XYZ file of C-alpha atoms in Angstrom:
779
model
C 0.000 0.000 0.000
C 3.063 2.284 -0.128
C 3.177 2.768 3.651
C 6.131 4.452 5.331
C 8.452 2.376 7.510
C 6.498 1.594 10.701
C 9.471 2.161 13.025
C 11.621 5.281 13.462
C 11.027 6.353 9.865
C 7.314 6.860 10.449
C 6.255 10.531 10.053
C 6.285 12.251 13.433
C 2.727 12.658 14.633
C 3.365 16.260 15.709
C 4.117 17.292 12.129
C 1.044 15.490 10.847
C -1.229 17.093 13.433
C 0.269 20.508 12.602
C -0.742 19.990 8.973
C -4.225 18.945 10.040
C -4.637 22.035 12.218
C -3.361 24.378 9.505
C -5.667 22.679 7.012
C -8.691 23.124 9.280
C -7.906 26.829 9.732
C -7.616 27.238 5.963
C -10.884 25.375 5.428
C -12.769 27.435 7.993
C -11.311 30.784 6.973
C -11.406 29.965 3.279
C -15.022 28.868 3.545
C -15.959 32.179 5.168
C -13.986 34.064 2.520
C -15.897 32.168 -0.166
C -19.225 33.257 1.363
C -17.980 36.854 1.038
C -17.356 36.280 -2.661
C -13.612 35.710 -2.281
C -11.192 33.169 -3.699
C -11.929 29.421 -3.370
C -8.229 28.583 -3.256
C -7.934 28.572 0.550
C -10.728 26.013 0.968
C -9.169 23.697 -1.612
C -5.687 24.208 -0.190
C -6.964 23.555 3.320
C -8.569 20.284 2.256
C -5.331 19.160 0.631
C -3.170 20.133 3.628
C -5.505 18.510 6.161
C -5.743 15.343 4.077
C -1.942 15.265 3.804
C -1.715 15.398 7.580
C -4.247 12.611 8.004
C -2.427 10.358 5.533
C 0.944 11.052 7.168
C -0.555 10.355 10.570
C -1.673 6.986 9.237
C 1.831 6.345 7.894
C 0.953 6.676 4.207
C 3.433 8.081 1.713
C 0.472 9.504 -0.198
C 0.371 12.287 2.369
C 3.732 13.510 1.132
C 2.615 13.149 -2.469
C -0.585 15.089 -1.849
C 1.359 17.881 -0.157
C 3.671 18.050 -3.163
C 0.684 18.285 -5.520
C -0.728 21.063 -3.323
C 2.544 22.988 -3.692
C 2.465 22.635 -7.477
C -1.158 23.771 -7.545
C -0.296 26.712 -5.272
C 2.534 27.750 -7.582
C 0.240 27.626 -10.624
C -2.548 29.518 -8.841
C -0.137 32.152 -7.518
C 1.330 32.889 -10.932
C -2.163 32.973 -12.437
C -3.312 35.474 -9.802
C -0.339 37.855 -9.513
C 2.108 36.901 -12.273
C 5.808 36.830 -11.442
C 5.822 39.693 -8.926
C 8.222 38.501 -6.229
C 6.675 40.302 -3.268
C 3.183 39.157 -4.261
C 4.310 35.554 -4.618
C 6.275 35.455 -1.366
C 3.453 34.921 1.183
C 1.765 32.436 -1.113
C 4.834 30.233 -1.559
C 7.553 30.695 1.053
C 5.770 29.403 4.168
C 4.231 26.328 2.426
C 7.606 25.529 0.870
C 9.429 25.834 4.191
C 6.808 23.654 5.854
C 7.257 21.103 3.081
C 11.023 20.924 3.520
C 10.448 18.315 6.221
C 9.359 15.974 3.459
C 12.867 16.186 1.980
C 14.497 14.944 5.162
C 16.520 11.672 4.757
C 14.266 9.678 7.049
C 11.340 10.493 4.779
C 13.163 9.888 1.524
C 14.610 6.490 2.519
C 11.383 4.551 2.244
C 10.532 1.086 0.923
C 9.284 2.545 -2.330
C 11.259 5.722 -2.933
C 10.082 6.060 -6.521
C 6.694 7.146 -5.191
C 8.368 10.175 -3.555
C 10.110 11.581 -6.633
C 7.212 13.817 -7.519
C 7.018 15.120 -3.958
C 10.754 15.834 -3.935
C 10.501 17.688 -7.241
C 7.488 19.736 -6.160
C 8.985 20.798 -2.835
C 12.368 21.534 -4.409
C 10.890 23.642 -7.238
C 8.663 25.696 -4.965
C 11.501 26.112 -2.444
C 13.822 27.404 -5.165
C 11.187 29.796 -6.490
C 10.521 31.010 -2.937
C 14.219 31.590 -2.294
C 14.479 33.568 -5.509
C 11.717 35.914 -4.351
C 13.964 37.478 -1.723
C 16.683 38.667 -4.039
C 14.720 40.559 -6.687
C 15.838 44.046 -7.632
C 13.423 46.970 -7.794
C 11.965 47.720 -11.196
C 12.054 51.030 -12.975
C 8.786 51.842 -14.697
C 7.605 54.095 -17.502
C 11.068 55.268 -18.476
C 11.100 58.092 -20.997
C 14.867 58.539 -21.161
C 17.205 60.713 -19.126
C 16.600 64.414 -18.912
C 19.180 66.650 -20.502
C 21.278 68.493 -17.944
C 21.508 72.258 -18.446
C 24.769 74.110 -17.968
C 25.512 74.500 -14.265
C 24.767 78.088 -13.214
C 26.751 79.985 -10.666
C 25.747 78.747 -7.250
C 24.784 80.610 -4.118
C 26.082 78.515 -1.262
C 23.548 79.321 1.489
C 20.296 77.580 2.439
C 18.391 80.532 3.953
C 14.777 79.237 3.899
C 13.045 76.027 4.909
C 12.904 74.897 1.271
C 16.073 76.854 0.330
C 14.024 79.522 -1.450
C 10.722 81.159 -0.521
C 8.993 78.918 -3.046
C 10.105 75.710 -1.363
C 11.852 74.179 -4.380
C 14.268 72.245 -2.108
C 16.813 72.690 -4.914
C 20.403 73.898 -4.642
C 22.487 74.922 -7.622
C 25.618 73.625 -5.898
C 27.363 71.052 -8.045
C 30.649 70.216 -6.289
C 29.234 66.812 -5.318
C 28.508 65.041 -8.586
C 27.256 61.630 -9.750
C 30.900 60.750 -10.406
C 32.339 61.608 -6.971
C 29.342 61.216 -4.616
C 30.560 57.711 -3.770
C 33.398 59.371 -1.837
C 31.126 61.231 0.605
C 32.069 60.809 4.239
C 30.886 62.135 7.573
C 32.395 65.590 8.092
C 30.843 66.262 11.498
C 28.136 64.969 13.820
C 26.244 67.162 16.266
C 24.266 65.780 19.228
C 21.332 67.924 20.304
C 20.735 66.068 23.555
C 17.523 64.867 25.122
C 14.541 67.135 25.636
C 13.897 68.692 29.040
C 11.776 65.688 30.067
C 14.491 63.255 29.004
C 12.717 62.083 25.852
C 14.023 61.972 22.291
C 11.028 62.378 20.009
C 10.858 63.320 16.361
C 13.603 65.415 14.790
C 11.685 66.660 11.763
C 13.629 69.847 11.124
C 15.472 71.001 8.049
C 18.473 73.146 9.094
C 19.170 76.587 7.660
C 22.643 77.807 6.731
C 23.592 81.451 6.332
C 27.046 83.022 6.435
C 28.919 80.119 7.954
C 26.343 79.125 10.601
C 23.877 76.248 10.579
C 20.653 76.769 12.540
C 18.637 73.868 13.944
C 15.788 73.254 16.410
C 14.863 70.318 18.609
C 11.478 68.764 19.262
C 11.071 70.996 22.333
C 12.120 74.117 20.398
C 15.683 74.546 21.630
C 17.590 76.437 18.903
C 21.288 75.847 18.216
C 23.724 77.685 15.984
C 26.523 75.435 14.687
C 29.725 76.274 12.854
C 29.115 75.160 9.261
C 32.661 73.881 8.802
C 33.315 72.085 12.091
C 29.929 71.292 13.614
C 30.893 73.022 16.872
C 28.181 74.911 18.731
C 28.188 78.710 18.451
C 25.270 79.342 20.788
C 22.116 77.779 22.205
C 18.733 79.340 22.962
C 16.273 77.482 25.174
C 12.770 79.010 25.170
C 11.777 76.839 28.146
C 8.829 75.443 26.265
C 5.939 74.352 28.465
C 5.473 70.854 27.092
C 2.300 70.400 29.135
C 0.604 72.851 26.790
C 1.053 70.642 23.726
C 0.620 67.014 22.713
C 2.737 67.626 19.645
C 6.518 67.345 19.824
C 7.873 68.703 16.566
C 9.846 71.616 15.167
C 10.299 71.500 11.399
C 12.656 74.442 11.258
C 13.434 78.080 11.977
C 13.370 81.167 9.749
C 16.020 83.740 8.828
C 15.701 87.434 7.963
C 18.188 90.227 7.300
C 16.678 93.560 8.238
C 17.195 95.976 5.306
C 19.864 98.619 5.916
C 20.306 97.528 9.536
C 23.584 96.988 11.360
C 24.518 95.837 14.819
C 22.569 93.494 17.093
C 19.548 91.814 15.494
C 20.386 93.058 12.002
C 20.221 89.390 11.099
C 17.578 87.338 12.854
C 16.458 83.792 13.518
C 12.767 83.260 14.253
C 11.378 80.236 16.016
C 7.777 79.387 16.869
C 7.122 77.028 19.754
C 4.597 74.286 20.406
C 3.292 76.326 23.367
C 2.334 79.150 20.944
C 5.095 81.763 21.199
C 7.130 83.455 18.461
C 10.734 84.500 19.267
C 13.212 86.697 17.403
C 16.897 85.958 18.071
C 20.102 87.681 17.051
C 21.599 85.329 14.450
C 25.138 86.017 15.677
C 24.646 85.592 19.417
C 21.327 83.826 20.027
C 20.151 86.633 22.326
C 16.500 87.626 22.051
C 15.821 90.828 20.130
C 14.282 93.016 22.864
C 12.449 95.357 20.474
C 10.530 92.429 18.945
C 7.088 91.895 20.490
C 7.411 92.070 24.262
C 11.015 91.494 25.280
C 11.703 89.428 22.180
C 8.563 87.294 22.072
C 5.107 87.581 20.531
C 2.249 85.679 22.169
C 0.453 83.593 19.550
C -2.389 82.757 21.924
C -3.798 86.295 21.597
C -7.335 86.141 20.240
C -7.403 82.350 20.252
C -9.731 81.901 23.219
C -9.435 78.665 25.163
C -6.474 76.625 23.892
C -5.874 74.738 27.131
C -5.057 71.053 27.041
C -2.687 71.063 24.106
C -5.214 71.789 21.365
C -3.115 74.439 19.572
C 0.599 74.261 18.703
C 2.974 75.721 16.138
C 5.271 73.181 14.504
C 6.299 74.811 11.219
C 8.522 77.873 10.729
C 7.009 81.202 9.708
C 7.373 82.323 6.109
C 9.168 85.637 5.667
C 7.673 87.722 2.850
C 7.680 91.478 2.300
C 8.978 92.127 5.780
C 6.310 90.050 7.484
C 6.243 86.723 9.287
C 3.284 84.646 8.137
C 2.374 81.787 10.440
C -0.376 79.194 10.889
C -0.788 76.562 13.585
C -1.616 72.932 14.227
C -4.958 72.043 15.813
C -5.342 68.584 17.360
C -7.210 66.249 15.010
C -10.497 64.471 15.602
C -11.248 65.362 19.201
C -14.315 67.609 19.116
C -16.250 70.296 17.302
C -15.197 73.844 18.147
C -11.477 73.348 18.675
C -9.236 76.445 18.377
C -9.243 78.506 15.217
C -7.153 77.725 12.173
C -6.438 81.437 11.703
C -3.308 82.466 9.768
C -1.586 85.624 10.989
C 1.200 87.974 9.941
C 3.528 89.944 12.198
C 6.040 92.659 11.406
C 9.444 90.977 11.107
C 11.205 93.859 12.880
C 8.789 94.854 15.646
C 6.815 91.645 16.061
C 3.612 93.662 16.017
C 0.406 92.239 14.572
C -0.032 93.033 10.844
C -3.087 91.076 9.691
C -5.126 87.929 10.187
C -6.922 85.690 7.740
C -9.824 84.249 9.693
C -12.089 82.622 7.115
C -15.068 82.915 9.459
C -14.751 86.718 9.539
C -14.768 87.512 5.839
C -13.324 90.923 5.029
C -12.041 91.490 8.590
C -8.262 91.191 9.005
C -7.857 92.687 12.470
C -7.416 91.012 15.840
C -10.618 90.187 17.742
C -11.852 92.821 20.157
C -12.196 92.382 23.916
C -14.258 89.309 24.754
C -14.040 88.071 21.164
C -11.910 85.409 19.518
C -11.013 84.091 16.101
C -13.593 81.734 14.594
C -13.231 78.365 16.291
C -12.957 75.074 14.443
C -11.927 76.434 11.045
C -9.517 74.545 8.746
C -5.973 75.066 9.985
C -2.604 75.504 8.268
C -0.324 73.186 10.237
C 2.282 72.687 7.523
C 4.726 75.117 5.956
C 3.648 77.953 3.698
C 5.530 79.393 0.710
C 5.643 82.799 -0.935
C 6.351 84.748 -4.108
C 8.003 88.026 -3.130
C 7.483 89.607 -6.552
C 3.788 88.758 -6.752
C 3.287 89.586 -3.096
C 1.436 86.334 -2.465
C 1.747 83.748 0.277
C 0.466 80.218 -0.381
C -1.251 78.178 2.320
C -1.857 74.410 2.418
C -5.050 73.922 4.454
C -6.413 71.039 6.471
C -9.924 70.350 7.726
C -12.459 71.815 10.060
C -12.203 69.368 12.961
C -13.114 66.605 13.322
C -12.030 64.824 10.147
C -14.359 61.873 9.537
C -17.733 63.593 9.928
C -18.684 66.878 8.320
C -22.381 67.399 8.903
C -21.669 70.376 11.188
C -19.383 72.290 8.826
C -20.125 75.843 7.762
C -19.953 77.338 4.246
C -16.528 78.910 4.823
C -15.205 75.619 6.214
C -16.367 73.871 3.074
C -14.908 76.527 0.793
C -11.356 76.500 2.113
C -10.702 73.020 3.556
C -8.153 70.732 1.841
C -7.122 73.589 -0.433
C -4.280 75.798 -1.551
C -5.131 79.401 -0.730
C -3.196 82.434 -1.984
C -3.274 85.456 0.314
C -2.109 89.001 -0.317
C 1.095 89.275 1.719
C 0.360 92.918 2.581
C -3.238 92.568 3.779
C -4.041 88.876 4.232
C -6.931 89.111 1.761
C -7.556 85.872 -0.204
C -6.696 86.260 -3.911
C -7.578 82.744 -5.048
C -8.118 79.246 -3.743
C -8.061 75.792 -5.283
C -9.727 72.868 -3.521
C -8.174 69.405 -3.809
C -10.993 67.553 -1.973
C -14.621 68.611 -1.683
C -16.219 68.086 1.752
C -13.224 66.136 3.013
C -14.253 63.346 5.413
C -11.071 61.268 4.865
C -8.398 63.403 6.618
C -6.949 64.350 3.249
C -5.301 67.645 4.269
C -2.957 69.366 1.889
C 0.007 68.349 4.058
C 3.018 69.953 2.427
C 4.480 73.300 1.508
C 3.257 74.363 -1.962
C 6.235 74.233 -4.321
C 6.869 77.035 -6.808
C 8.570 76.516 -10.155
C 8.734 78.508 -13.370
C 7.351 75.992 -15.846
C 8.815 75.752 -19.321
C 5.511 74.751 -20.907
C 4.091 74.815 -24.438
C 3.239 78.520 -24.159
C 6.597 79.621 -22.779
C 7.587 80.136 -19.165
C 4.677 80.235 -16.714
C 4.904 80.811 -12.939
C 3.622 77.509 -11.571
C 2.727 75.979 -8.207
C 2.771 72.266 -7.398
C 0.357 71.126 -4.688
C 1.119 67.599 -3.472
C -1.619 65.842 -1.511
C -2.217 62.889 0.790
C -4.361 61.476 -2.019
C -1.250 61.128 -4.156
C -2.718 63.605 -6.656
C -0.411 66.459 -7.671
C -2.117 69.602 -8.915
C -0.142 72.007 -11.111
C -1.526 75.553 -10.911
C -0.720 79.004 -12.228
C 0.455 80.647 -9.010
C -0.868 84.037 -10.153
C -4.462 82.876 -10.550
C -4.885 79.320 -9.245
C -5.980 78.117 -12.679
C -4.706 74.587 -13.440
C -1.786 74.408 -15.866
C -2.373 70.707 -16.505
C -5.693 68.957 -16.854
C -7.975 68.517 -13.831
C -11.211 66.550 -14.132
C -14.178 66.162 -11.819
C -14.934 62.440 -11.637
C -17.867 60.597 -10.016
C -17.040 59.058 -6.645
C -18.811 56.556 -4.331
C -21.907 57.797 -2.518
C -23.626 56.813 0.709
C -22.500 58.792 3.752
C -23.891 58.178 7.234
C -27.066 59.890 8.359
C -26.500 63.593 8.877
C -23.560 63.816 6.495
C -23.068 63.717 2.740
C -20.504 63.178 0.018
C -20.244 65.302 -3.087
C -21.142 63.721 -6.457
C -17.644 64.308 -7.875
C -14.080 64.964 -6.776
C -11.151 66.649 -8.592
C -8.511 64.419 -10.173
C -5.272 65.746 -11.634
C -5.193 63.826 -14.900
C -2.559 66.039 -16.503
C 0.208 64.924 -14.121
C 0.780 61.310 -13.023
C -0.525 60.475 -9.553
C 1.318 58.397 -6.957
C -0.254 55.661 -4.796
C -3.155 55.763 -7.223
C -3.717 52.030 -7.703
C -7.126 50.595 -6.761
C -6.779 47.734 -4.270
C -8.142 44.274 -5.074
C -8.517 41.101 -3.049
C -5.490 39.593 -4.746
C -3.409 42.570 -3.579
C -3.821 41.456 0.019
C -0.561 40.391 1.623
C 0.899 38.895 4.784
C 3.872 36.906 6.020
C 2.123 33.537 5.561
C -0.974 32.250 3.769
C -2.802 32.362 7.122
C -2.446 36.067 7.793
C -2.901 36.753 4.095
C -6.213 34.891 4.354
C -7.083 37.054 7.377
C -6.339 40.191 5.339
C -8.458 38.917 2.433
C -11.367 38.332 4.795
C -11.042 41.815 6.296
C -10.823 43.296 2.805
C -14.004 41.548 1.681
C -15.806 42.407 4.937
C -15.073 46.110 4.482
C -16.684 48.505 2.076
C -14.204 49.557 -0.570
C -15.181 51.114 -3.869
C -11.880 52.736 -4.720
C -10.868 56.319 -3.893
C -13.239 58.305 -1.684
C -15.157 55.356 -0.265
C -17.032 57.249 2.476
C -16.569 56.180 6.101
C -19.593 54.484 7.630
C -20.885 52.185 10.359
C -19.346 49.270 8.465
C -15.564 49.151 8.165
C -14.220 50.934 5.104
C -10.779 50.989 3.536
C -9.201 54.396 3.096
C -6.440 54.313 0.494
C -4.106 56.131 0.442
C -4.268 56.276 4.234
C -3.758 59.251 6.505
C 0.029 59.120 6.033
C -0.457 59.741 2.315
C 0.209 59.621 -0.638
C 2.489 62.522 -0.007
C 3.001 63.671 3.591
C 4.472 66.873 5.054
C 7.889 66.277 3.438
C 6.326 67.310 0.141
C 8.193 67.316 -3.158
C 11.353 68.818 -4.568
C 12.032 70.130 -8.046
C 15.004 70.580 -10.310
C 14.017 73.783 -12.159
C 16.793 73.531 -14.752
C 15.966 69.960 -15.754
C 12.246 70.532 -15.085
C 12.024 67.444 -12.888
C 9.581 66.811 -10.051
C 10.748 64.430 -7.294
C 8.034 62.755 -5.193
C 8.452 60.329 -2.305
C 5.141 58.717 -1.385
C 3.462 56.115 0.798
C 1.205 53.223 -0.219
C -0.494 52.344 3.057
C -4.224 51.830 3.641
C -6.275 52.614 6.753
C -9.126 50.534 8.180
C -11.851 52.953 9.259
C -15.258 52.811 10.942
C -17.637 55.325 12.494
C -18.891 54.431 15.973
C -22.319 55.707 17.069
C -22.106 58.199 19.904
C -24.039 56.006 22.356
C -21.586 53.153 21.783
C -18.581 55.452 22.096
C -19.959 56.942 25.312
C -20.468 53.460 26.748
C -16.827 52.717 25.952
C -15.713 55.831 27.826
C -14.423 57.561 24.704
C -13.886 61.256 25.396
C -11.829 64.035 23.827
C -8.189 64.021 24.694
C -7.531 65.702 28.016
C -11.057 65.245 29.387
C -11.286 63.642 32.798
C -12.553 60.069 32.894
C -11.746 59.412 29.254
C -10.446 55.986 28.283
C -7.796 55.507 25.660
C -8.682 53.056 22.911
C -6.110 52.447 20.179
C -7.245 54.055 16.971
C -10.363 55.643 18.500
C -10.993 59.371 17.970
C -13.700 60.998 20.073
C -15.183 63.471 17.532
C -17.242 64.861 20.431
C -20.334 66.965 19.628
C -20.953 64.886 16.490
C -23.100 61.743 16.191
C -20.069 59.500 15.733
C -16.632 58.716 17.071
C -14.128 57.485 14.484
C -11.955 54.385 14.603
C -9.083 54.277 12.144
C -5.858 52.268 12.178
C -3.294 51.141 9.611
C -4.583 48.084 7.731
C -2.272 45.443 9.229
C -2.336 41.673 9.638
C -2.176 39.978 13.073
C 1.585 39.698 12.507
C 1.739 43.511 12.132
C 2.550 43.223 8.433
C 0.658 45.509 6.051
C -2.379 43.849 4.520
C -1.362 44.972 1.053
C 1.613 43.899 -0.986
C 4.803 45.989 -1.182
C 6.024 48.512 -2.038
C 4.862 50.668 0.869
C 6.988 53.602 -0.185
C 8.147 54.799 -3.590
C 10.346 57.456 -5.120
C 9.074 58.843 -8.404
C 10.537 61.409 -10.788
C 8.187 63.149 -13.220
C 9.391 65.067 -16.262
C 7.393 68.303 -16.213
C 8.135 68.955 -19.875
C 6.315 65.789 -20.964
C 4.130 65.301 -17.842
C 5.214 61.649 -17.766
C 6.959 59.469 -15.217
C 10.683 59.382 -15.915
C 11.223 56.567 -13.420
C 9.729 55.135 -10.246
C 11.111 52.614 -7.772
C 10.574 51.294 -4.234
C 12.178 53.519 -1.593
C 13.789 51.650 1.293
C 14.562 48.051 2.213
C 13.338 45.560 4.820
C 16.507 45.876 6.890
C 15.011 47.668 9.893
C 11.479 46.268 9.957
C 9.730 42.920 9.878
C 6.939 40.823 11.413
C 5.778 41.845 14.900
C 8.089 44.863 14.688
C 11.230 42.713 14.695
C 13.907 43.914 12.282
C 14.635 41.418 9.516
C 18.200 42.746 8.893
C 17.622 41.860 5.231
C 18.540 44.637 2.761
C 15.770 43.537 0.389
C 14.240 46.356 -1.696
C 10.573 46.506 -0.722
C 9.736 50.181 -0.202
C 8.944 51.287 3.344
C 6.646 53.931 4.832
C 8.429 57.259 4.826
C 8.066 60.783 6.078
C 10.351 63.677 5.320
C 11.425 64.896 1.903
C 14.135 65.118 -0.734
C 16.403 67.750 -2.226
C 17.913 68.114 -5.695
C 21.253 69.635 -6.670
C 22.765 71.363 -9.670
C 24.763 68.252 -10.591
C 21.630 66.126 -11.019
C 21.564 64.368 -7.646
C 18.673 63.580 -5.314
C 19.410 63.264 -1.592
C 16.813 61.584 0.599
C 16.480 59.642 3.863
C 12.789 59.619 4.997
C 12.291 55.831 5.144
C 11.697 53.564 8.117
C 15.115 52.163 7.242
C 18.008 54.122 8.798
C 19.647 55.011 5.484
C 20.610 58.238 3.720
C 20.890 57.955 -0.063
C 22.160 59.851 -3.094
C 20.338 58.962 -6.318
C 20.898 59.912 -9.949
C 17.900 62.072 -10.841
C 17.921 60.976 -14.481
C 18.115 57.211 -13.997
C 17.079 56.358 -10.433
C 20.363 54.590 -9.752
C 21.517 54.669 -6.122
C 25.030 56.111 -6.267
C 25.818 56.297 -2.545
C 24.230 55.446 0.779
C 25.192 55.554 4.429
C 23.825 54.005 7.587
C 22.271 56.537 9.994
C 22.363 56.067 13.778
C 18.590 56.722 13.963
C 15.626 57.158 11.641
C 16.035 60.004 9.145
C 12.433 61.270 9.180
C 13.395 64.743 8.030
C 14.315 66.597 4.863
C 18.010 67.192 4.142
C 19.709 70.384 2.956
C 23.031 71.357 1.391
C 25.334 74.379 1.518
C 28.821 75.587 0.692
C 30.994 76.423 3.683
C 32.393 79.961 3.403
C 35.577 78.847 5.203
C 36.613 76.037 2.884
C 34.317 76.205 -0.138
C 33.338 72.568 0.470
C 29.794 71.465 -0.236
C 28.108 69.830 2.754
C 24.907 67.783 2.866
C 23.108 67.646 6.221
C 20.364 65.387 7.582
C 18.712 65.191 11.013
C 18.402 61.649 12.380
C 15.972 61.578 15.270
C 13.531 58.825 14.381
C 9.745 58.980 14.480
C 7.348 57.808 17.177
C 4.501 56.881 14.797
C 6.717 54.986 12.360
C 8.496 53.528 15.402
C 11.877 54.022 13.817
C 14.901 54.258 16.092
C 15.078 57.559 17.960
C 18.146 59.722 18.439
C 19.406 63.297 18.591
C 21.831 63.437 15.676
C 22.529 66.073 13.034
C 25.041 64.689 10.526
C 26.966 66.561 7.835
C 28.629 64.838 4.879
C 31.266 66.189 2.508
C 33.914 64.999 0.100
C 37.355 64.354 1.617
C 39.491 67.463 2.008
C-alpha cells in the first residue's frame, strides 16, 4: 500500500497534526472568505493540507505526495493570480515551501518505495527554489522616458536661507561640487548631538536646518535652537525658550526662519525666528542667540492672543514662519479628531522687525483682518494651516496648504466657509491677508486628506513659454499644477464621479477633482489579490477583512461598516512634500502606499466605551479611537495590518518617483527603502531587500543632477541619480532620518556639505536619536 516504515522512519505525529490544524484553519477561513465572494483557493488548499496530515498520521506516503501536488497547484494559482511579482508571490509560496522541507528529510526519503516520492521531492524543491528567488529581486524602474538633458551648471549661491532653500520651497540647490561621479566618496564631516529634551525624551527630529554666512541653525522637538559652525559642527550658541510641554501634545519643530533687516547693522540686524509648540514666536540675534528686545514684548510675541481657550494642548505651532515682504506669516496645528469647536485655524502675519500684529486671515470673519476685540476670539474650528507655507516676493502672495475643520471623519456640522477652504491651496495678499484665489483638492473632506506639504513654486517651461507655476502635493497622491498668479490649473484637472452613501446627517459630493494632466502616486485601486501577509494564514485574514469592508476605490465614504481608506492618513504625499530641479524641469516625489481601516462608531456606543476628547477627565484611551465629540459618531481608524503587524497589502509601501514636467510623464519610479530595519511583529529582519517602506520627510535636488533623501523607516541616507534612479551612494544613519536634508557651501573652505537630522519617528516607530550629521567629500 506504499506505507512508510512503521518504526523510526514513520512521520512524526506532531508534524502530521500541525498539517491537520493548519488545514482546518484554511478550510474554515477559506469557507468564510468564499461566502464573502472571495477566492476558493484557501478552501481547496486547506482540504489538501488537512488530508496530507491525516495520511501522514496513518503512515501513508500519499500524504507527502498530496502535499507536493498542493505545492504545485499553489505555484500555478499564484502565478495565475499575480504573475511573477516577487513580493506578491512570497506569502503564497515561502511558508508552504518551508513547511514542506520536512518531506525532503533523509528519514522520509529512505522509504521502501522511494520512486513514489520523486514527484514530492521535485514539487517541494521547485517551490523552495522559487521562494528563495523571491527574496533577491531588484526593484523595477517603470515608464522610463529617457534621461533628462542636464543644463549648464549656473553659478551657485552657497547658502540655504529658507526652509525649502528659497521662498517657493523648491528644495533645490544649484551647488554642483558633489557630482554623480564623486558622490561615492562622501564621508561624515561632522556629527552634532542635540541632547535629550527637558523631560528626558528623544522624540521626532523633523527639522530642516538653515545655513547662512557660515552658521547652521537647527531646532529640537522641544524648540531649543542651536547655531553650529558650518565647517566644524561646533556649537556657536544655544537658545532654550523653556517650552511648556504640558501645553502641547505635539513634539515637533520643522525648522526656523532667517531674515536680514534691510539697511540695519549691529545686534539683530540678522535674525532667527522660532515658533514654539506652546504658541510663542521668538526673534533671536543670528550672531549671538540673544533675544531681540524690540521684537514683540522682550523678544517674544504671544500667539495665543485672540485664540480663546487653547488649554489642554489643542493648539501648537510646529512649522517655521514664512518671511515675505517684511512680514512673518504663520499658521498653527490644531489637534485632530477630538471635538467640534477646537481652536481657530487662523493664519496671521507679524512685522518681522517689531513683532507687532499686521493682519489675520480668519475665514469665518470675511473681510475682517484685524485682531478680535475684547471678549471676542477668532472663529473656532476652522480649517488650519499646520504645515509650511511658501511665498512669491514679486507677486506679493503667500500660499497656504489647508487642512480640515475638525473633526475629520464627519462633516455634517461644517459651515460654508469651512467647506470653501478646507483641503485647499489658498493664496493670500502678503500685505493685507486678503484671499486672492483658492483651489480645492478635496470637496467636503471626510477622509483626513489635508494638503500636508508646503506648496512648491517653479517657473514651468511649458508649451506657451515660461509660466509661474505651483505644485500642490496631496495625501491622495494627486499632484495639482496651478498658475500661481491665478490658481488656474496648468495641466488637466477633471471632476470624476465618486462613491456615494455617507452616514445619516452627512453627505458626500457627487464628484471629486482628479489631476489627470500629471501622473498620480499611490493611485492604484486595491483588489482582493493585492492582500498580503507573512504567511498564507495572515494573508487569508487580510483577504477576509478586505471583503468584509466597504471599498469602492478612492473616496469610499466612512460608515458604520468598516471601510478601507487608500491612500491612508500618512499619504500619498506627507508633510515632506516634493522637490524640483528647475533647470531639468524634474519633479521628485516620495510617497506612501499604506491603507487605513476605518469605521464610524455611534455616539451612544462610544460613550459606553468611555471615549472622550483628549484631556477630558474620565476618558479611556482606545487604540485608533478618535472621540469626535459633539458629532453623532466617534471614528476608529488604524493602519490596515495583519495579526503579525505586516501591512495587509503587498509591497512597495513607499516609492520614489521622478516626473518630467516637460512631458508630464513618469521618468522613473522605484521602491524607496529596504526591509533591513522592519519585519513581522516589529522585529527587524536585517535583510537589505528592496521593498519600499513607509516614509516621512522629503528630498532635495542639486545642480549636478543628484537627489538626496532619507525619509524611510530604514536608517539610510541615499544619493540617487535624478535621471536614472540609480543609487550612487548610501550611508547608515544612527537613527531614523524622518526629516528633509539640505546642502550648503561652507564659506571657510568652499566645500559642499549635505546635512540630515536623524531623530527617528514615534509613529513609524523608527529608532530615535538626537543626531545632526553633515557629509562632505574628503578634504
